[in-house]
Short mmCIF file of C-alpha atoms in Angstrom, two decimals:
data_model
loop_
_atom_site.label_atom_id
_atom_site.label_comp_id
_atom_site.label_asym_id
_atom_site.label_seq_id
_atom_site.Cartn_x
_atom_site.Cartn_y
_atom_site.Cartn_z
CA MET A 1 0.25 0.20 -0.14
CA LYS A 2 1.44 3.35 -0.92
CA TYR A 3 0.61 6.51 1.49
CA LYS A 4 0.77 10.11 1.04
CA SER A 5 0.07 13.12 3.22
CA LEU A 6 -2.70 15.01 3.26
CA GLY A 7 -2.58 18.16 2.31
CA LYS A 8 -0.42 20.02 4.46
CA SER A 9 -1.60 17.72 7.24
CA ASP A 10 0.76 15.56 9.39
CA LEU A 11 -1.75 12.58 8.15
CA SER A 12 -0.22 9.86 5.96
CA ILE A 13 -3.09 8.07 4.56
CA SER A 14 -3.28 4.91 2.24
CA GLU A 15 -3.86 5.89 -1.01
CA VAL A 16 -7.00 3.68 -1.71
CA SER A 17 -9.33 4.35 1.68
CA PHE A 18 -12.16 3.06 3.24
CA GLY A 19 -15.58 4.91 2.72
CA CYS A 20 -17.83 3.31 5.16
CA MET A 21 -21.24 4.51 4.40
CA SER A 22 -22.15 1.44 3.54
CA LEU A 23 -21.21 -0.36 6.27
CA GLY A 24 -24.71 -2.93 7.30
CA ASP A 25 -26.00 -2.89 11.31
CA ASP A 26 -24.07 -6.12 12.17
CA HIS A 27 -21.16 -5.01 14.20
CA ALA A 28 -19.66 -7.90 14.17
CA ALA A 29 -19.50 -8.64 10.57
CA ASN A 30 -18.12 -5.01 10.05
CA LYS A 31 -15.35 -4.92 12.66
CA GLU A 32 -14.90 -8.49 10.76
CA LEU A 33 -14.31 -6.54 7.40
CA LEU A 34 -12.57 -3.36 8.44
CA HIS A 35 -9.94 -5.09 10.47
CA GLN A 36 -9.46 -6.75 6.80
CA ALA A 37 -8.94 -3.81 5.53
CA LEU A 38 -6.54 -2.24 8.27
CA ASP A 39 -4.59 -5.78 7.94
CA GLN A 40 -4.59 -5.22 3.78
CA GLY A 41 -2.72 -1.50 4.29
CA ILE A 42 -5.82 0.68 4.44
CA ASN A 43 -5.53 3.42 7.34
CA PHE A 44 -7.85 5.89 6.78
CA PHE A 45 -11.68 5.12 7.15
CA ASP A 46 -14.13 7.89 6.30
CA THR A 47 -17.95 8.27 7.93
CA ALA A 48 -20.50 10.68 8.80
CA ASP A 49 -22.46 12.17 11.41
CA LEU A 50 -25.77 11.25 9.04
CA TYR A 51 -25.45 7.81 7.82
CA GLN A 52 -27.87 5.60 9.95
CA GLN A 53 -29.01 8.42 12.25
CA GLY A 54 -25.01 8.03 13.97
CA GLN A 55 -25.50 4.29 13.90
CA ASN A 56 -22.34 3.83 11.01
CA GLU A 57 -19.85 5.87 13.10
CA GLU A 58 -21.13 3.64 15.91
CA THR A 59 -19.91 0.32 14.62
CA VAL A 60 -17.12 2.12 13.03
CA GLY A 61 -15.69 2.66 16.84
CA LYS A 62 -16.67 -0.75 17.93
CA ALA A 63 -14.54 -1.85 16.07
CA PHE A 64 -11.18 0.26 16.69
CA SER A 65 -11.65 0.20 20.60
CA GLY A 66 -9.21 -0.18 22.14
CA MET A 67 -6.55 0.41 18.85
CA ARG A 68 -7.54 4.19 18.24
CA ASP A 69 -3.46 4.71 17.31
CA LYS A 70 -3.52 2.25 14.20
CA VAL A 71 -6.23 3.96 12.32
CA ILE A 72 -6.66 7.70 10.79
CA LEU A 73 -10.34 8.67 11.84
CA ALA A 74 -12.71 10.81 9.07
CA THR A 75 -16.16 12.13 10.02
CA LYS A 76 -18.51 14.75 8.91
CA VAL A 77 -20.89 17.35 10.49
CA GLY A 78 -23.91 19.56 9.10
CA ASN A 79 -26.78 17.63 8.42
CA GLN A 80 -29.01 17.87 11.66
CA TRP A 81 -31.65 15.06 11.71
CA ARG A 82 -35.07 16.52 13.10
CA ALA A 83 -36.24 15.33 16.35
CA ASP A 84 -39.12 13.02 14.80
CA GLY A 85 -36.33 11.36 12.50
CA SER A 86 -38.15 12.07 9.19
CA GLY A 87 -35.29 13.47 7.65
CA TRP A 88 -32.41 16.27 8.23
CA ASP A 89 -32.29 19.87 7.68
CA TRP A 90 -28.93 21.79 6.65
CA ASN A 91 -27.27 23.27 9.38
CA PRO A 92 -23.40 24.63 9.00
CA SER A 93 -23.64 26.90 12.31
CA LYS A 94 -21.02 27.26 15.23
CA ALA A 95 -23.28 26.23 17.65
CA TYR A 96 -24.60 23.08 16.35
CA ILE A 97 -20.96 22.08 14.76
CA LEU A 98 -19.90 22.36 18.65
CA LEU A 99 -22.77 20.20 19.41
CA ALA A 100 -22.20 18.16 16.84
CA VAL A 101 -19.19 16.85 17.49
CA GLU A 102 -19.21 16.13 20.93
CA ALA A 103 -22.12 13.01 19.84
CA SER A 104 -19.81 11.70 16.93
CA LEU A 105 -16.56 11.65 19.71
CA LYS A 106 -18.76 9.56 22.04
CA ARG A 107 -20.13 7.42 19.02
CA LEU A 108 -16.68 6.57 17.62
CA GLN A 109 -15.54 5.85 21.48
CA THR A 110 -12.54 8.42 20.64
CA ASP A 111 -11.10 11.76 22.07
CA TYR A 112 -10.71 13.41 18.66
CA ILE A 113 -10.97 13.34 15.20
CA ASP A 114 -8.48 13.11 12.82
CA LEU A 115 -10.58 15.16 10.05
CA TYR A 116 -13.62 17.13 10.35
CA GLN A 117 -15.57 17.75 7.35
CA LEU A 118 -17.79 19.59 6.83
CA HIS A 119 -20.76 17.76 4.88
CA GLY A 120 -21.92 20.00 1.98
CA GLY A 121 -22.32 23.32 1.91
CA THR A 122 -23.49 26.51 0.18
CA ILE A 123 -21.92 29.99 -0.56
CA ASP A 124 -25.02 31.19 1.57
CA ASP A 125 -23.56 29.39 4.47
CA PRO A 126 -22.11 31.55 7.44
CA ILE A 127 -18.67 30.47 6.40
CA ASP A 128 -16.52 32.31 8.63
CA GLU A 129 -18.50 30.82 11.83
CA THR A 130 -18.29 27.72 10.17
CA ILE A 131 -14.63 28.04 10.11
CA GLU A 132 -14.31 29.44 13.86
CA ALA A 133 -16.12 26.55 14.56
CA PHE A 134 -13.63 24.07 12.89
CA GLU A 135 -10.69 26.25 14.31
CA LEU A 136 -11.96 25.86 17.86
CA LEU A 137 -12.23 22.20 17.65
CA ARG A 138 -8.43 21.86 16.29
CA GLN A 139 -7.25 24.38 19.39
CA GLN A 140 -9.18 22.59 21.83
CA GLY A 141 -7.88 19.29 20.84
CA LYS A 142 -11.06 17.55 19.55
CA ILE A 143 -9.95 17.67 16.16
CA ARG A 144 -6.76 17.59 14.42
CA HIS A 145 -7.58 18.93 11.19
CA TYR A 146 -10.74 19.75 9.02
CA GLY A 147 -12.11 19.98 5.64
CA ILE A 148 -15.07 20.04 3.29
CA SER A 149 -16.77 17.47 1.69
CA SER A 150 -18.45 19.47 -1.74
CA ILE A 151 -18.62 19.28 -4.98
CA ARG A 152 -19.55 23.18 -5.57
CA PRO A 153 -16.66 25.21 -7.26
CA ASN A 154 -17.85 28.60 -5.48
CA VAL A 155 -17.50 26.74 -1.89
CA ILE A 156 -14.43 25.41 -1.99
CA ARG A 157 -12.99 28.86 -3.59
CA GLU A 158 -13.93 30.45 -0.29
CA TYR A 159 -13.04 28.04 1.88
CA VAL A 160 -9.36 28.03 0.26
CA ARG A 161 -8.94 31.76 0.39
CA ARG A 162 -10.82 32.29 4.28
CA SER A 163 -10.11 28.96 6.09
CA SER A 164 -6.44 26.45 6.69
CA LEU A 165 -8.93 23.57 5.46
CA SER A 166 -6.80 20.43 5.14
CA SER A 167 -8.90 18.95 2.61
CA VAL A 168 -11.88 18.68 -0.09
CA MET A 169 -13.39 16.09 -0.93
CA LEU A 170 -15.42 15.51 -4.26
CA GLN A 171 -16.71 13.33 -6.75
CA TYR A 172 -14.30 12.38 -9.47
CA SER A 173 -13.83 9.46 -11.85
CA LEU A 174 -13.50 8.82 -15.80
CA LEU A 175 -17.41 9.84 -16.16
CA ASP A 176 -16.87 12.89 -14.02
CA ARG A 177 -14.24 14.81 -14.80
CA ARG A 178 -15.82 17.95 -13.98
CA PRO A 179 -13.10 19.08 -10.87
CA GLU A 180 -10.33 18.56 -13.66
CA GLU A 181 -11.59 22.16 -15.38
CA GLU A 182 -10.26 24.55 -12.26
CA VAL A 183 -11.08 22.80 -9.05
CA LEU A 184 -8.02 20.07 -9.06
CA GLU A 185 -5.26 21.98 -9.87
CA LEU A 186 -6.52 25.31 -7.29
CA LEU A 187 -6.30 22.67 -4.74
CA ARG A 188 -2.89 21.02 -5.79
CA GLN A 189 -1.83 24.58 -5.85
CA GLN A 190 -2.67 25.32 -2.93
CA GLY A 191 -1.43 22.12 -1.16
CA ILE A 192 -4.79 20.77 0.00
CA GLY A 193 -5.65 17.21 -0.29
CA VAL A 194 -8.07 15.93 -2.41
CA LEU A 195 -10.06 12.95 -1.32
CA ALA A 196 -11.67 11.14 -4.36
CA ARG A 197 -15.12 9.48 -3.79
CA GLY A 198 -17.07 7.99 -6.85
CA SER A 199 -14.09 6.23 -8.47
CA LEU A 200 -16.30 3.81 -9.96
CA ALA A 201 -19.41 5.77 -11.04
CA GLN A 202 -21.74 3.69 -9.02
CA GLY A 203 -20.24 0.84 -10.67
CA LEU A 204 -20.78 1.86 -13.99
CA LEU A 205 -17.31 1.54 -14.44
CA ALA A 206 -17.24 -1.96 -12.58
CA GLY A 207 -18.96 -4.10 -14.49
CA LYS A 208 -22.41 -2.94 -13.88
CA PRO A 209 -25.25 -2.56 -16.60
CA ALA A 210 -25.14 0.84 -18.18
CA LYS A 211 -27.43 3.24 -17.48
CA PRO A 212 -27.14 7.47 -17.78
CA TYR A 213 -24.89 8.75 -15.60
CA LEU A 214 -24.93 12.58 -15.02
CA THR A 215 -24.94 14.13 -18.65
CA HIS A 216 -24.15 10.93 -20.09
CA THR A 217 -26.23 9.23 -22.38
CA LEU A 218 -26.88 5.02 -22.09
CA GLU A 219 -24.21 4.59 -25.04
CA GLU A 220 -21.72 7.24 -23.89
CA VAL A 221 -21.14 5.37 -20.45
CA GLN A 222 -21.63 1.98 -22.63
CA LYS A 223 -18.03 3.10 -24.10
CA ALA A 224 -16.58 4.40 -21.39
CA ALA A 225 -16.88 1.24 -19.69
CA GLU A 226 -15.50 -0.74 -22.14
CA ALA A 227 -12.80 1.35 -22.50
CA VAL A 228 -11.84 0.71 -19.02
CA GLN A 229 -12.44 -3.25 -19.51
CA ALA A 230 -10.12 -2.96 -22.35
CA VAL A 231 -7.62 -1.32 -20.06
CA ALA A 232 -7.81 -4.12 -17.56
CA ALA A 233 -7.74 -7.06 -20.32
CA GLY A 234 -4.02 -5.95 -20.90
CA GLN A 235 -3.08 -5.57 -17.03
CA ASN A 236 -4.93 -7.52 -14.18
CA GLY A 237 -8.49 -7.77 -15.98
CA ASN A 238 -9.89 -6.29 -13.06
CA ALA A 239 -11.73 -3.25 -14.57
CA ALA A 240 -12.93 -1.57 -10.54
CA ALA A 241 -9.04 -1.29 -10.36
CA ILE A 242 -8.35 0.51 -13.57
CA ALA A 243 -11.02 2.85 -12.66
CA VAL A 244 -9.33 3.48 -9.37
CA ARG A 245 -6.01 3.80 -10.84
CA TYR A 246 -7.77 6.53 -13.29
CA VAL A 247 -8.34 8.77 -10.81
CA LEU A 248 -5.08 8.29 -8.41
CA GLN A 249 -2.95 9.03 -11.73
CA HIS A 250 -4.00 12.85 -11.27
CA PRO A 251 -1.77 14.41 -9.23
CA ALA A 252 -3.81 16.48 -7.35
CA ILE A 253 -5.46 12.95 -5.61
CA THR A 254 -4.70 11.87 -2.27
CA SER A 255 -6.58 9.05 -1.56
CA ALA A 256 -9.85 7.23 -3.26
CA VAL A 257 -12.02 6.42 -0.92
CA LEU A 258 -14.43 3.71 -1.81
CA GLY A 259 -17.18 2.75 -0.35
CA ILE A 260 -16.78 -1.23 0.66
CA ARG A 261 -19.35 -3.28 2.44
CA THR A 262 -18.21 -7.07 1.11
CA ALA A 263 -15.23 -9.25 0.86
CA GLN A 264 -15.48 -8.63 -2.85
CA GLN A 265 -15.44 -4.86 -3.06
CA LEU A 266 -12.22 -4.84 -0.01
CA GLU A 267 -10.62 -7.04 -2.70
CA ASP A 268 -11.52 -4.84 -5.35
CA ALA A 269 -9.94 -2.13 -3.59
CA THR A 270 -6.67 -4.00 -2.52
CA VAL A 271 -6.02 -4.53 -6.13
CA ALA A 272 -6.41 -1.48 -7.25
CA ALA A 273 -4.23 -0.64 -4.38
CA SER A 274 -1.71 -2.44 -5.38
CA ALA A 275 -1.98 -2.14 -9.39
CA ALA A 276 0.76 -0.22 -11.29
CA PRO A 277 0.12 3.18 -12.19
CA LEU A 278 -1.38 3.83 -15.27
CA LYS A 279 0.60 4.38 -18.72
CA ALA A 280 0.04 7.46 -20.27
CA GLY A 281 -0.97 5.76 -23.65
CA GLU A 282 -3.84 4.28 -21.22
CA VAL A 283 -4.69 6.89 -19.87
CA GLN A 284 -5.35 8.87 -22.92
CA ALA A 285 -6.95 5.89 -24.68
CA LEU A 286 -9.58 6.12 -21.60
CA GLU A 287 -10.03 10.24 -22.09
CA ALA A 288 -10.41 10.26 -25.73
CA VAL A 289 -13.60 8.06 -25.10
CA LEU A 290 -15.47 10.84 -23.90
CA PRO A 291 -15.24 14.98 -23.98
CA ALA A 292 -14.68 16.23 -19.85
CA SER A 293 -17.32 17.96 -18.88
CA LYS A 294 -17.99 20.92 -16.57
CA TYR A 295 -20.24 22.31 -13.67
CA GLU A 296 -22.48 23.89 -14.96
CA GLN A 297 -23.89 25.18 -11.41
CA HIS A 298 -22.79 26.89 -8.71
CA ARG A 299 -19.48 28.20 -10.77
#
């Protein structure tokens, strides 16, 4: 497993990391899978207080109880569940963040969170207030670093300009190259780590039946999947690994955060981690299939 520094932080994370959102309700099964991932060299585990109304954080906390120093834990904040459980509302206020972190710490069974991320964000948010909350938590030692999870260029630019964030999590894949237009280069230049989610485009690049995706037609998705498979045929035959390696070849990307729920998905992740980097000709062949799209909103 290869490890990279997350931006300018002191966090050294595996270039393939574990997205915990898909984990089920069986704590014992989750523990086994999470430990297997750790044994394979994955050390970065990403969750959120939103997932399963906090139960996802709880299962991660149970799994790594007593071995906190062996893992890097990331979670997210900003979506506040309603009292009746009917849904959630966006709340990036300082007061809510300072309240929510205590519940996350308890569920994760830890005194500190390695990376605390704003789970979304709009240009109309009280951004300075949100940053104040993160900075205060860092001073208090309750979080080591903070970042945002956002695909909105206008929001990302504001946090880059106003804060000392360590990372941005965004969606990026062969079927979603929108961040290439300006966001990835901005973050690379500023020394801010990028956590890529959605590398497999809902599995469409890893063998699932083609369907329209974002602005791409079914036929275009099929072409992209076939191109990935063609490159895979010349390597290890694992299309998922090629899709992940495509994401990791971009110099701005620190880690591909893969949603893992099964042993097979974990195996695909470890194969991707150990696969050889794509050659320039392979990258060109993949990118020649579809033109890179651009963000139409939140520019």
